[in-house]
PDB file of C-alpha atoms and ligand atoms in Angstrom:
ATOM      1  CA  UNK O 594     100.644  -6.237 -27.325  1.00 74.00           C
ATOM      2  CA  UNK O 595      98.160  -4.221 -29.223  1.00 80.00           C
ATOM      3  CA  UNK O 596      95.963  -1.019 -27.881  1.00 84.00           C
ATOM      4  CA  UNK O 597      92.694  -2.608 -26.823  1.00 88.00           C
ATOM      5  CA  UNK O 598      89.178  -0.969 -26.426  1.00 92.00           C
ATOM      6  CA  UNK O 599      86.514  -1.756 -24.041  1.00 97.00           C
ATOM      7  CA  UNK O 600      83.769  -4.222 -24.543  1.00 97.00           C
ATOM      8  CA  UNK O 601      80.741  -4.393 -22.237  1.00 98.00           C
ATOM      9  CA  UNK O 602      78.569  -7.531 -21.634  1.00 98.00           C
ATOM     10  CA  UNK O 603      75.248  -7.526 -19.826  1.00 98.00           C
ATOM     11  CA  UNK O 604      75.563 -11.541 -18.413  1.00 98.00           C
ATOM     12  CA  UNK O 605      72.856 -11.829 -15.996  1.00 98.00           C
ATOM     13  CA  UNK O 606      69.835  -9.289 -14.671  1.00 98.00           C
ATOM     14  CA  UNK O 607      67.843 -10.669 -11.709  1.00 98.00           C
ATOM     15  CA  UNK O 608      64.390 -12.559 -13.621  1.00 98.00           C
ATOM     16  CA  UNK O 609      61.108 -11.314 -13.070  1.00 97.00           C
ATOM     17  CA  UNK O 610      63.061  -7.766 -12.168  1.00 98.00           C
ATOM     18  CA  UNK O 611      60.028  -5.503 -12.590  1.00 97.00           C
ATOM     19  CA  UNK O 612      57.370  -8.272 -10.739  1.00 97.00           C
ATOM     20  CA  UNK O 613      59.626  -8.489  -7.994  1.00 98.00           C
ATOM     21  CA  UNK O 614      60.091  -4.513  -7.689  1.00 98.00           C
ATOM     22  CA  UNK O 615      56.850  -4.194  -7.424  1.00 97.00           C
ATOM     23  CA  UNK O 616      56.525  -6.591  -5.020  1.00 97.00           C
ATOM     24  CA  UNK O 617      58.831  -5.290  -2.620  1.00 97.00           C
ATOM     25  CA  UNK O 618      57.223  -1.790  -3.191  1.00 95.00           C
ATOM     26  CA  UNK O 619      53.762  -3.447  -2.583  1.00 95.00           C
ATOM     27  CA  UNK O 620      54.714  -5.553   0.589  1.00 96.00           C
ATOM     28  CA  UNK O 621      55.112  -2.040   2.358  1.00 94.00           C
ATOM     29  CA  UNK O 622      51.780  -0.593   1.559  1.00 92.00           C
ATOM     30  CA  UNK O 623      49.430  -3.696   1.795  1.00 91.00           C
ATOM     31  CA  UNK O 624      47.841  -5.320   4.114  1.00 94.00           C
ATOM     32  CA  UNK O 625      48.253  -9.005   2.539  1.00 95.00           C
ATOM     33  CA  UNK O 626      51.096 -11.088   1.825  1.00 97.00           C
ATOM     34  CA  UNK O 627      52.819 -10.588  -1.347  1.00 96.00           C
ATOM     35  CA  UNK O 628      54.113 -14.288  -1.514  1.00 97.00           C
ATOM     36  CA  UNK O 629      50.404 -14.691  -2.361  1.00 97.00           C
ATOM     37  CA  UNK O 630      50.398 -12.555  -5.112  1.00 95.00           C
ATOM     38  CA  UNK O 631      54.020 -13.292  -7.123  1.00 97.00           C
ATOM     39  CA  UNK O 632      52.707 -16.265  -8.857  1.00 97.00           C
ATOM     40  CA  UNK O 633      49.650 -14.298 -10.367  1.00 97.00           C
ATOM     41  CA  UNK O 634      52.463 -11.166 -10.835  1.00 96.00           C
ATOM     42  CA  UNK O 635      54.855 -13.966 -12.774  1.00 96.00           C
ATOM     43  CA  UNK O 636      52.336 -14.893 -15.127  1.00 97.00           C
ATOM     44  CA  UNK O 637      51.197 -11.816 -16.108  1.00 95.00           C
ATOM     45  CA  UNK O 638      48.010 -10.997 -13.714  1.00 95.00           C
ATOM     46  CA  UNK O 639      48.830  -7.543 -13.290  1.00 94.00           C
ATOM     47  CA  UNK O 640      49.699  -5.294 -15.966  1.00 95.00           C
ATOM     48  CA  UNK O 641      53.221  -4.231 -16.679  1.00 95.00           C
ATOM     49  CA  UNK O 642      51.738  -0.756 -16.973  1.00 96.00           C
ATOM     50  CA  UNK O 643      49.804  -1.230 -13.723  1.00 96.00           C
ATOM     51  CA  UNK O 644      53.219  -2.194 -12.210  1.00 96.00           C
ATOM     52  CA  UNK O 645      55.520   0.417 -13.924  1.00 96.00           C
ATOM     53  CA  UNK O 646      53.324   3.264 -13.165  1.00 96.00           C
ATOM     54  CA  UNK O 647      52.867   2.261  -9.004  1.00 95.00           C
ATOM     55  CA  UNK O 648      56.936   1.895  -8.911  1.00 96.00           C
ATOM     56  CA  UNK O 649      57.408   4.941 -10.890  1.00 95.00           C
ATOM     57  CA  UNK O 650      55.343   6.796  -8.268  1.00 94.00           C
ATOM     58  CA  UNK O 651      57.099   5.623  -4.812  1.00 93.00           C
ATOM     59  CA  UNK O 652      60.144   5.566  -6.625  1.00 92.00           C
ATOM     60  CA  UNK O 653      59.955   9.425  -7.180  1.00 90.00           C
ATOM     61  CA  UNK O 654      59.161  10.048  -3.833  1.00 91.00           C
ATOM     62  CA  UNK O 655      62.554   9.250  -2.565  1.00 90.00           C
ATOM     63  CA  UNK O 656      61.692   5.640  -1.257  1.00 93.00           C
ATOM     64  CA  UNK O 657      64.381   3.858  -2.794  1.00 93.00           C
ATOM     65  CA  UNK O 658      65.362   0.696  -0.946  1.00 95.00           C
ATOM     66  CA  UNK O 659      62.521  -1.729  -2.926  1.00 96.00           C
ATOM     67  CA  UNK O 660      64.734  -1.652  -5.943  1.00 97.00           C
ATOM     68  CA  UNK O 661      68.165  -3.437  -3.989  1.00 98.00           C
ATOM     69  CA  UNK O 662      66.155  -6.785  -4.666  1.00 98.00           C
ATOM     70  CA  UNK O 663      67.236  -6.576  -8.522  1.00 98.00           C
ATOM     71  CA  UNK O 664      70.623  -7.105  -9.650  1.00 98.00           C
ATOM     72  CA  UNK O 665      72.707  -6.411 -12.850  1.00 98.00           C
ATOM     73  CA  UNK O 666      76.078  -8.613 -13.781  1.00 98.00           C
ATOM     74  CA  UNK O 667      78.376  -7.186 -16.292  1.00 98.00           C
ATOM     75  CA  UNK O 668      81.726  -8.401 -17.701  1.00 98.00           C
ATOM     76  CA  UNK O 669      83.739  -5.945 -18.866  1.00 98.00           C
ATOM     77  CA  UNK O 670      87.202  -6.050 -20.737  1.00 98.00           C
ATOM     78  CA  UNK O 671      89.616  -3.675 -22.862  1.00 98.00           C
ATOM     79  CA  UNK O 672      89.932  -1.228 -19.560  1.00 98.00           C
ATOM     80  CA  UNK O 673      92.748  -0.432 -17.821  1.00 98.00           C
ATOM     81  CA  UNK O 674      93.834  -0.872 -14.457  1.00 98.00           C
ATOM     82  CA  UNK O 675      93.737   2.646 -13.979  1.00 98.00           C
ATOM     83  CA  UNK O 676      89.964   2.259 -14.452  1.00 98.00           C
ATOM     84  CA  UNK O 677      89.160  -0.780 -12.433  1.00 98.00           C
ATOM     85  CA  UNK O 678      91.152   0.851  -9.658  1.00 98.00           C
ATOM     86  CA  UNK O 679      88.467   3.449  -9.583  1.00 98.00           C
ATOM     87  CA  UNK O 680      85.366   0.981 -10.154  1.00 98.00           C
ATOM     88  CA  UNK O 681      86.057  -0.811  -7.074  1.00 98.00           C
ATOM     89  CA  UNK O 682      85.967   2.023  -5.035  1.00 98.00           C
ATOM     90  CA  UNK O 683      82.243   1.864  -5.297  1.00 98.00           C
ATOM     91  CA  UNK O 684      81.773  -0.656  -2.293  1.00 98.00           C
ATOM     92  CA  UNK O 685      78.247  -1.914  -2.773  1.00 98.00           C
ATOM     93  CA  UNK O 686      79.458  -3.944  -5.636  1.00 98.00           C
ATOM     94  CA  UNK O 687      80.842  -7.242  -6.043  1.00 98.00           C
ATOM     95  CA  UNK O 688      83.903  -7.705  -8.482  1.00 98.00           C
ATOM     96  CA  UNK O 689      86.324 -10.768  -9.610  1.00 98.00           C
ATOM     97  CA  UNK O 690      88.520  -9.392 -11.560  1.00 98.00           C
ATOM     98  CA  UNK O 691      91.547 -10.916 -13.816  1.00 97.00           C
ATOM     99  CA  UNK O 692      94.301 -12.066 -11.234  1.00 96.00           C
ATOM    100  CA  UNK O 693      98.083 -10.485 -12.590  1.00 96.00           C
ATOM    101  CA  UNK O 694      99.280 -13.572 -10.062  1.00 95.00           C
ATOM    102  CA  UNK O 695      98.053 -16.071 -11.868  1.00 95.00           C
ATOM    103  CA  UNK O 696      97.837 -15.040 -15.345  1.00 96.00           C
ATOM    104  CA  UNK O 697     100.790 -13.892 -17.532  1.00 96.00           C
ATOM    105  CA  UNK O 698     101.020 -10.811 -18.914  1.00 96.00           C
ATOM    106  CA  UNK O 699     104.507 -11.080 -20.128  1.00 95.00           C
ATOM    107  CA  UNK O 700     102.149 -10.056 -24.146  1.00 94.00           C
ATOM    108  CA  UNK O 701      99.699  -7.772 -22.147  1.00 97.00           C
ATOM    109  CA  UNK O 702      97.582  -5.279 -24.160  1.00 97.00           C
ATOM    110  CA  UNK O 703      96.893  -1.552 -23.028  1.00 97.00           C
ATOM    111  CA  UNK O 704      94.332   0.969 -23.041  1.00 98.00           C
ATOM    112  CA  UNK O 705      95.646   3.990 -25.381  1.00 97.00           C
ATOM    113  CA  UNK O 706      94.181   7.484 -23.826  1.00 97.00           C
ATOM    114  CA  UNK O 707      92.165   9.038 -26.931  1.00 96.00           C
ATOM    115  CA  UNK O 708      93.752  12.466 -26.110  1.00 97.00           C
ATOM    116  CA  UNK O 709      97.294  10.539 -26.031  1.00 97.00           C
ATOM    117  CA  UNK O 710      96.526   9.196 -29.541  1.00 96.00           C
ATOM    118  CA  UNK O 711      95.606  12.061 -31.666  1.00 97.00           C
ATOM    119  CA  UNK O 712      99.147  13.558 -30.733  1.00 98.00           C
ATOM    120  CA  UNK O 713     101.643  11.196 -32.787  1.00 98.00           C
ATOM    121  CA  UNK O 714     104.332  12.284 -30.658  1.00 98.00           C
ATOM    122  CA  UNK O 715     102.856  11.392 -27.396  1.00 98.00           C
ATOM    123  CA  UNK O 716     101.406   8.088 -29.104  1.00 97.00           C
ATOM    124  CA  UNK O 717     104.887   6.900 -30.008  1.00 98.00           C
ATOM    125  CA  UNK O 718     106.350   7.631 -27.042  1.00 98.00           C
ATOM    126  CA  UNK O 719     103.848   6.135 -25.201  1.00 98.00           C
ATOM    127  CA  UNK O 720     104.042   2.891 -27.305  1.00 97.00           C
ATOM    128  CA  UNK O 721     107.687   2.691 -27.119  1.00 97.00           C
ATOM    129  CA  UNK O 722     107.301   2.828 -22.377  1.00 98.00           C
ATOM    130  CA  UNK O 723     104.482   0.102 -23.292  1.00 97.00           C
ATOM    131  CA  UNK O 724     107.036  -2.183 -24.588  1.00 97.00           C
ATOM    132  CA  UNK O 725     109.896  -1.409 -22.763  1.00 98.00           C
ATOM    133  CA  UNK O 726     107.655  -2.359 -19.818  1.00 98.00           C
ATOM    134  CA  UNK O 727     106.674  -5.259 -21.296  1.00 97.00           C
ATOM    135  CA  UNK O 728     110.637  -6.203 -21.756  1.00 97.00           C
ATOM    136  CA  UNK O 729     111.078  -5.484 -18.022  1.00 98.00           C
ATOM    137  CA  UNK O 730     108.175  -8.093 -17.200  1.00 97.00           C
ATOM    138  CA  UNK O 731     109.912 -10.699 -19.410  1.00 97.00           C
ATOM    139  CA  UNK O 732     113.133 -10.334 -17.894  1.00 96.00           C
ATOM    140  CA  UNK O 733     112.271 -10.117 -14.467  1.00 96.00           C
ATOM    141  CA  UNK O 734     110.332 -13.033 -14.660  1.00 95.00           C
ATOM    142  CA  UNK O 735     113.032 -14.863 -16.645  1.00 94.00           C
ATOM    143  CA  UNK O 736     115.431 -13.702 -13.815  1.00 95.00           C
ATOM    144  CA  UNK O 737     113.123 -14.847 -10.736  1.00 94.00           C
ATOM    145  CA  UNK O 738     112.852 -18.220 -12.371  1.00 92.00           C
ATOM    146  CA  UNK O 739     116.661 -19.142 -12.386  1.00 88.00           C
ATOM    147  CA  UNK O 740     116.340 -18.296  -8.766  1.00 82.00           C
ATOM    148  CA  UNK O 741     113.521 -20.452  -8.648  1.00 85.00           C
ATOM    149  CA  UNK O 742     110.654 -18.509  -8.685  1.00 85.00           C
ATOM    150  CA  UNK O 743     108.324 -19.708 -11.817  1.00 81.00           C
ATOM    151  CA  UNK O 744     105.049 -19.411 -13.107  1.00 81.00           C
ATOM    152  CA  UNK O 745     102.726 -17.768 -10.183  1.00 83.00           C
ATOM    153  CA  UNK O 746     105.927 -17.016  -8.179  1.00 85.00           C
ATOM    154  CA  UNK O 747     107.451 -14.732 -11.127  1.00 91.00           C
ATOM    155  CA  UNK O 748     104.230 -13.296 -12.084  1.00 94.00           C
ATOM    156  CA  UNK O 749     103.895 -11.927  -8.694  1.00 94.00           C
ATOM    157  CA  UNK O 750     106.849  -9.940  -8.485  1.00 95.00           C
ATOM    158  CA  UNK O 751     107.693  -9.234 -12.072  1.00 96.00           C
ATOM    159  CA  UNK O 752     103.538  -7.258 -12.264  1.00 97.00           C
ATOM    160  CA  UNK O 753     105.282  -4.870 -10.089  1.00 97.00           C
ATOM    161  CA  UNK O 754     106.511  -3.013 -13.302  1.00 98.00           C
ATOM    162  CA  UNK O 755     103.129  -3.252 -15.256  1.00 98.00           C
ATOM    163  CA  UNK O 756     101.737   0.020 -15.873  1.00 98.00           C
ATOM    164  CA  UNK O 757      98.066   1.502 -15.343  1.00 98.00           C
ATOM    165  CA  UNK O 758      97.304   1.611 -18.832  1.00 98.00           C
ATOM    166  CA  UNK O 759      97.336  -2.368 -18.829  1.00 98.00           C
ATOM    167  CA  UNK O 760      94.359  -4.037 -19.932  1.00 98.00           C
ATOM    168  CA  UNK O 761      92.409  -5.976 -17.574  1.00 98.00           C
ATOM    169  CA  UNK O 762      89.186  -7.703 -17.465  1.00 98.00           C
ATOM    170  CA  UNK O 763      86.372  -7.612 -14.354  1.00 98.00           C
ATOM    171  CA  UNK O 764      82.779  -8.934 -13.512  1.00 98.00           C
ATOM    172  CA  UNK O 765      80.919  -6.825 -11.654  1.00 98.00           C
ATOM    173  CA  UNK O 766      77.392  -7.036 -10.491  1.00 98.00           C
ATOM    174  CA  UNK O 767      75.613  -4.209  -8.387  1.00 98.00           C
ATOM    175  CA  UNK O 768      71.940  -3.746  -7.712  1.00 98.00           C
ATOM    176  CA  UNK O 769      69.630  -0.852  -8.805  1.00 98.00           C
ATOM    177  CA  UNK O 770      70.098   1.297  -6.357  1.00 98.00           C
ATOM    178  CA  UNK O 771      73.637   1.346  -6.466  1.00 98.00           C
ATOM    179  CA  UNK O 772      74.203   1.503 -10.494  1.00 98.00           C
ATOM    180  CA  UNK O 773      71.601   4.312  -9.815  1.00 97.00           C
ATOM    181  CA  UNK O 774      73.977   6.199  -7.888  1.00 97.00           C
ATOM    182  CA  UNK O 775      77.131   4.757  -9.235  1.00 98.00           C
ATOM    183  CA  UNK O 776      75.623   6.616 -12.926  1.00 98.00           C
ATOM    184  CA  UNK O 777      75.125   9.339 -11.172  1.00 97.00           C
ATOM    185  CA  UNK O 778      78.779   9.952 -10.355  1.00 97.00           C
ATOM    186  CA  UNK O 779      80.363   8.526 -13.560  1.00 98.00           C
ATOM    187  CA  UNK O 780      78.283   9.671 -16.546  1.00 97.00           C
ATOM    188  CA  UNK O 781      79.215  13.222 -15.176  1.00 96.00           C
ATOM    189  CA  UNK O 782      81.368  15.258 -17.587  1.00 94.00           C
ATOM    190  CA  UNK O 783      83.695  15.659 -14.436  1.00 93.00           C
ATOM    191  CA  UNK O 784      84.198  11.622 -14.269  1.00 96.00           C
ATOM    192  CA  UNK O 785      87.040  10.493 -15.789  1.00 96.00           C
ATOM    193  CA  UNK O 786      86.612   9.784 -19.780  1.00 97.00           C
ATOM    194  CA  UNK O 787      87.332   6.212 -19.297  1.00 98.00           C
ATOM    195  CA  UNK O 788      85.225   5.057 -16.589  1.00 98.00           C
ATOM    196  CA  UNK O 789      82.623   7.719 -18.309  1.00 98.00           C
ATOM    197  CA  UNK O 790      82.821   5.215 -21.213  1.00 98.00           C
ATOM    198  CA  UNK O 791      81.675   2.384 -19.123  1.00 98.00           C
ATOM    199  CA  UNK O 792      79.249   4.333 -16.960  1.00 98.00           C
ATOM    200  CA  UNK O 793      77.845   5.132 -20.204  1.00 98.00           C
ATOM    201  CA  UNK O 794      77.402   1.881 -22.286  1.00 98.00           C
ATOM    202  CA  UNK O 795      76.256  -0.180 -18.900  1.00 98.00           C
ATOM    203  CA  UNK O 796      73.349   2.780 -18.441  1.00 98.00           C
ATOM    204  CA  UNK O 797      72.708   1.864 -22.284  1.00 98.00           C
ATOM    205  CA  UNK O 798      72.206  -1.610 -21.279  1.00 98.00           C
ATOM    206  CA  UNK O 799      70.276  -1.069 -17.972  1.00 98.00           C
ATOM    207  CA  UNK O 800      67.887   0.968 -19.985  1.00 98.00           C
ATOM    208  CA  UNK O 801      67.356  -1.293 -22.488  1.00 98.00           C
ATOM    209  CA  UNK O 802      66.617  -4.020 -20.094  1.00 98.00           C
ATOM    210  CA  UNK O 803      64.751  -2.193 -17.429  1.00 98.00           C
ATOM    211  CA  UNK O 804      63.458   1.213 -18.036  1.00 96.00           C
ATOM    212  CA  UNK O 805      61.323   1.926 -15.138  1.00 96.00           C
ATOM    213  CA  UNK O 806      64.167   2.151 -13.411  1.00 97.00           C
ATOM    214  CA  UNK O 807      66.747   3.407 -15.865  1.00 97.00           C
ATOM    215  CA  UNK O 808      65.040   5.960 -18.459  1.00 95.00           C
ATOM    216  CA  UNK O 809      65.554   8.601 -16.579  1.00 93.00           C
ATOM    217  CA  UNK O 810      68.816   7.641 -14.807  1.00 96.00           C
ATOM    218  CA  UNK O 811      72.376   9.238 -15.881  1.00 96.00           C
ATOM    219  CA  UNK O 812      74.527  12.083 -14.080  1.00 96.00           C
ATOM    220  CA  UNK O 813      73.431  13.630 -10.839  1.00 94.00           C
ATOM    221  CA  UNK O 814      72.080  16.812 -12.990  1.00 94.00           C
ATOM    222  CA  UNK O 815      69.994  14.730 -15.113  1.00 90.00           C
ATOM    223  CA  UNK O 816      67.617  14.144 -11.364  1.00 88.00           C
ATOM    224  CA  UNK O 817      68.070  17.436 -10.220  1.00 91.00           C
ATOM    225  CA  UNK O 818      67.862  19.711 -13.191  1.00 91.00           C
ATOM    226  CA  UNK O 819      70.889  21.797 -12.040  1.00 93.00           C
ATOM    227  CA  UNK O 820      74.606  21.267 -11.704  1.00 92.00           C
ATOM    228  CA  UNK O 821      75.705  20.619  -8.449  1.00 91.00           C
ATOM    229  CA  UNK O 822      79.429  21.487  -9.103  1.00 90.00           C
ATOM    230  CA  UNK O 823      80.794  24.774  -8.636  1.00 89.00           C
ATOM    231  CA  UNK O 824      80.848  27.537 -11.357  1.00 90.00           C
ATOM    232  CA  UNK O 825      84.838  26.299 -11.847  1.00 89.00           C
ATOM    233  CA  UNK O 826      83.897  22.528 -12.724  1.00 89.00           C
ATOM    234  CA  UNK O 827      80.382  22.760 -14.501  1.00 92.00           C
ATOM    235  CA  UNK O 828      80.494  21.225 -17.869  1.00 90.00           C
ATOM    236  CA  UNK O 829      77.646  23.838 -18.577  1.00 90.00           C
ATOM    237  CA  UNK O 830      74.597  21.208 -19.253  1.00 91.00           C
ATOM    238  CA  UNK O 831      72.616  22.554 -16.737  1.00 92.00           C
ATOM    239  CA  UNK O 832      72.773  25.343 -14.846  1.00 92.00           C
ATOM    240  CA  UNK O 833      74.789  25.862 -11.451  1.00 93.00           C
ATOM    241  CA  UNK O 834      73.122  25.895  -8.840  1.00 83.00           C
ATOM    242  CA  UNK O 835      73.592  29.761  -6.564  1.00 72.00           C
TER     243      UNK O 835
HETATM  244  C1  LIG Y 917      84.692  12.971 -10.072  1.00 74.07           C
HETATM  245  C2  LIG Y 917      85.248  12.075  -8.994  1.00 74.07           C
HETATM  246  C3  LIG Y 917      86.484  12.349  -8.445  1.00 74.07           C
HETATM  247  C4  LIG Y 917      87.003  11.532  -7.417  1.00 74.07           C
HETATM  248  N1  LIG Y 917      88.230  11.823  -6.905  1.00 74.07           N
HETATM  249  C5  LIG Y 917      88.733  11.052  -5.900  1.00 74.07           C
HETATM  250  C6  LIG Y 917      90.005  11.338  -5.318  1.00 74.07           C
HETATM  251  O1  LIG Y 917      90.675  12.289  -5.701  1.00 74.07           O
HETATM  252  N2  LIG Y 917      90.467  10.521  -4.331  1.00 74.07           N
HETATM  253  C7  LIG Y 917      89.725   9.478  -3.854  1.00 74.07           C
HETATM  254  O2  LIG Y 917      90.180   8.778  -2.930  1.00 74.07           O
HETATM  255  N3  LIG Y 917      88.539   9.162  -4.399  1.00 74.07           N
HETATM  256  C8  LIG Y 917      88.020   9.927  -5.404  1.00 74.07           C
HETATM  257  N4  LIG Y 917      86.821   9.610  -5.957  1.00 74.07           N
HETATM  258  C9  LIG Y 917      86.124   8.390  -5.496  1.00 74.07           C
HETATM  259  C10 LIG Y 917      84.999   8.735  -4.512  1.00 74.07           C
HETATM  260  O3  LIG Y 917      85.493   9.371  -3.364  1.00 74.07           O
HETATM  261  C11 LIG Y 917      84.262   7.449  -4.088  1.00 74.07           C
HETATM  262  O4  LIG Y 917      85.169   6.596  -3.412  1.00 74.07           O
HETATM  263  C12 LIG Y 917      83.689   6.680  -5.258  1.00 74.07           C
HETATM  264  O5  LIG Y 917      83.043   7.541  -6.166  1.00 74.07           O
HETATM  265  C13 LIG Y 917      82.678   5.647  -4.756  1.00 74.07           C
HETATM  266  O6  LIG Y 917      81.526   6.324  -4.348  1.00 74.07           O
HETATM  267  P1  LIG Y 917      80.692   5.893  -3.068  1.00 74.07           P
HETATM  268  O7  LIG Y 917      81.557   5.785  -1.856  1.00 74.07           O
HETATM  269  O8  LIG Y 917      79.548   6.880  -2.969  1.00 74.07           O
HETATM  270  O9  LIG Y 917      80.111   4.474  -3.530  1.00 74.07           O
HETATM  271  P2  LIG Y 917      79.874   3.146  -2.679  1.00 74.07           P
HETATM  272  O10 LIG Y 917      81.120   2.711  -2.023  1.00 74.07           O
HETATM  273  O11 LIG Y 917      79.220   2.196  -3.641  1.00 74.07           O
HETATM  274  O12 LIG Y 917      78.888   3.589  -1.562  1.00 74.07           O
HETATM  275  C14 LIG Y 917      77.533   3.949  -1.902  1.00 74.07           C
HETATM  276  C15 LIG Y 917      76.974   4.788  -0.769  1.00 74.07           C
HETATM  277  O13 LIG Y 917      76.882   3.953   0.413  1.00 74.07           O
HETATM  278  C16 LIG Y 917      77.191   4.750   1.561  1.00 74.07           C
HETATM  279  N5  LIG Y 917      78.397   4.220   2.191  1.00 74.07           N
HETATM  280  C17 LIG Y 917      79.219   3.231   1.708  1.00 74.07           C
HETATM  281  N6  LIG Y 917      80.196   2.976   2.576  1.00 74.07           N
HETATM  282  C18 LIG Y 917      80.026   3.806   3.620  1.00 74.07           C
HETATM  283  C19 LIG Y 917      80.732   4.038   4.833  1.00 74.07           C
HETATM  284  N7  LIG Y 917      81.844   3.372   5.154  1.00 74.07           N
HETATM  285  N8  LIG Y 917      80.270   4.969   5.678  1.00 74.07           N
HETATM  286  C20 LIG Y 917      79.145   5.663   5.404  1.00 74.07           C
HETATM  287  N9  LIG Y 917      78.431   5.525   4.251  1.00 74.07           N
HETATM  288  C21 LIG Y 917      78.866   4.591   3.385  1.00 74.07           C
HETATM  289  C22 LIG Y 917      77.411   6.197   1.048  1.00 74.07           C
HETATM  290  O14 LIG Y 917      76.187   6.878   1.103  1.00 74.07           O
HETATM  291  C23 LIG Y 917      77.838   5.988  -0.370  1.00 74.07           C
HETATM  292  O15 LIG Y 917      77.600   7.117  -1.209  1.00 74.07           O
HETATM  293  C24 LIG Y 917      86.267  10.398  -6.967  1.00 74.07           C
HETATM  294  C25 LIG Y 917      85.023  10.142  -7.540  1.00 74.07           C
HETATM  295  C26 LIG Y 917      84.512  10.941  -8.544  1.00 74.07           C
HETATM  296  C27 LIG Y 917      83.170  10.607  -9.142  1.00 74.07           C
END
C-alpha cells in the first residue's frame, strides 16, 4: 500500500471544438443557417484565425453560453477521496468514479500530504494509521464473511474505516464553460493544494488543446486583474480589491 501521486489523462475533447464554437457563436448573429456552413467550416473554408479572433471577441464581451457545446473528458487517478469529495461538488460535471463496493481495497494506496511528508515524524505516524486502517479493512471483512457477508457484501461495510487520504480514481468530463469557472475557483492559492494540483495540470491540458478558450483562463484574478478575497486571504498576486 504505497503513497501514490496523481496522474491526469486528457481521453476525449469534443472534435471540430473550435468549428463548432464558432458556429454556435455565429448562429446568433447571422441571418443564414449555420448547418449550411459546418461542412465548409470542417474542411477548412474559414480560417482558424478568422474563427479564433470572432470567438475571442464575443467571448470577451461576457456572452458565454456558445462555448457549453464543447466538452473535455479526463481520467484522473493517485487522488484522494478527500479530493474527489470536493470535485463533485461542482454540479455541471459528470463523474464515474471507482466504486469502494465493488472493488477491494483491503491493499489500497494513499495520497501522502506534501506538508505531512517533509516532517518525518508526522510521515511515520501517518504511515503507521495508513496500515493499521488497512488491518481494520482486512479484518472486518474477514469477520463479515464468516457471517456471510463476502465479496461486495464485506466491501460495503468494512470501507466504512477507509480513510480520506485513500486513493481513488474518477472520469470526469465538463464543458468549457464550466472548467472555465471550475479553474477559476481551484487554481486559486486559497483552493486546497491538492485539488490545486489537478485544477492545474487539466488547465495545462485544456490549453494545449484549445487555446482560444483556455490561454487566458486560470484563477478568478487572472480575468479580473485584482484579488477578490479579502486583505486576510489574498495570496498577494494581485492586488485586493478596496
Ligand atoms: C476555496 C473554497 C472553499 C470552499 N469551502 C467550502 C466549505 O467550507 N463548505 C462547503 O460546503 N463547500 C465549500 N466549497 C465548495 C463550494 O461551495 C462549491 O460547492 C464548489 O466550489 C462548486 O462550485 P459551484 O457550485 O459554483 O459549481 P457548480 O456546481 O459546477 O455550479 C456552477 C454554477 O452553476 C450555478 N448553479 C449550479 N447549481 C445551482 C443551484 N442549485 N442554484 C443556483 N445556481 C446554481 C451557479 O452559478 C454555480 O456557480 C469551497 C470551495 C472553494 C473554492
Amino acid at each position: 500500500m504505497p503513497a501514490t501521486s496523481l496522474s491526469v489523462r486528457l481521453l476525449a475533447v469534443t472534435p471540430n471544438a473550435l468549428e463548432l464554437i464558432y458556429a454556435a457563436f455565429r448562429q446568433c448573429y447571422h441571418a443564414g443557417y449555420v448547418g449550411d456552413m459546418w461542412d465548409g467550416l470542417v474542411a477548412g473554408e474559414t480560417p482558424r484565425e478568422k474563427q479564433t479572433a470572432f470567438v475571442e471577441r464575443i467571448l470577451a464581451s461576457g456572452h458565454e453560453s456558445p462555448v457549453e457545446h464543447v466538452s473535455f473528458t479526463f481520467a484522473i487517478e493517485g487522488v484522494s477521496r478527500t479530493l474527489t469529495h470536493q470535485l463533485v461538488r461542482h454540479r455541471i460535471a459528470s463523474y464515474s468514479q471507482q466504486s469502494q463496493r465493488y472493488v477491494d481495497a483491503s491493499d489500497f494506496d494513499y495520497v501522502l500530504p506534501p506538508a505531512l511528508a517533509k516532517i518525518p515524524a508526522a510521515k511515520a505516524r501517518y504511515e503507521a494509521f495508513m496500515a493499521e486502517a488497512a488491518a481494520c479493512y482486512r479484518d472486518l471483512q474477514g469477520l463479515l464473511a464468516v457471517g456471510g457477508r463476502e465479496g461486495q457484501k464485506s466491501n460495503e461495510d468494512a470501507r466504512f474505516v477507509l480513510p480520506g487520504g485513500v486513493e481513488t480514481k474518477i472520469v470526469a468530463t465538463m464543458n468549457c464553460r464550466s472548467l472555465l469557472h471550475f479553474f477559476e475557483l481551484r487554481c486559486c492559492m486559497r483552493a486546497q493544494w491538492e485539488i490545486r494540483a489537478l485544477a492545474d495540470r487539466m488547465l495545462m491540458l485544456c490549453r494545449q488543446t484549445l487555446p482560444v478558450i483556455f490561454a487566458a483562463a486560470g484563477a478568478k484574478c487572472e480575468r479580473l486583474g485584482y484579488c477578490p478575497e479579502s486583505e486576510r486571504f489574498t495570496c498577494g498576486k494581485y492586488p485586493v480589491r478596496r
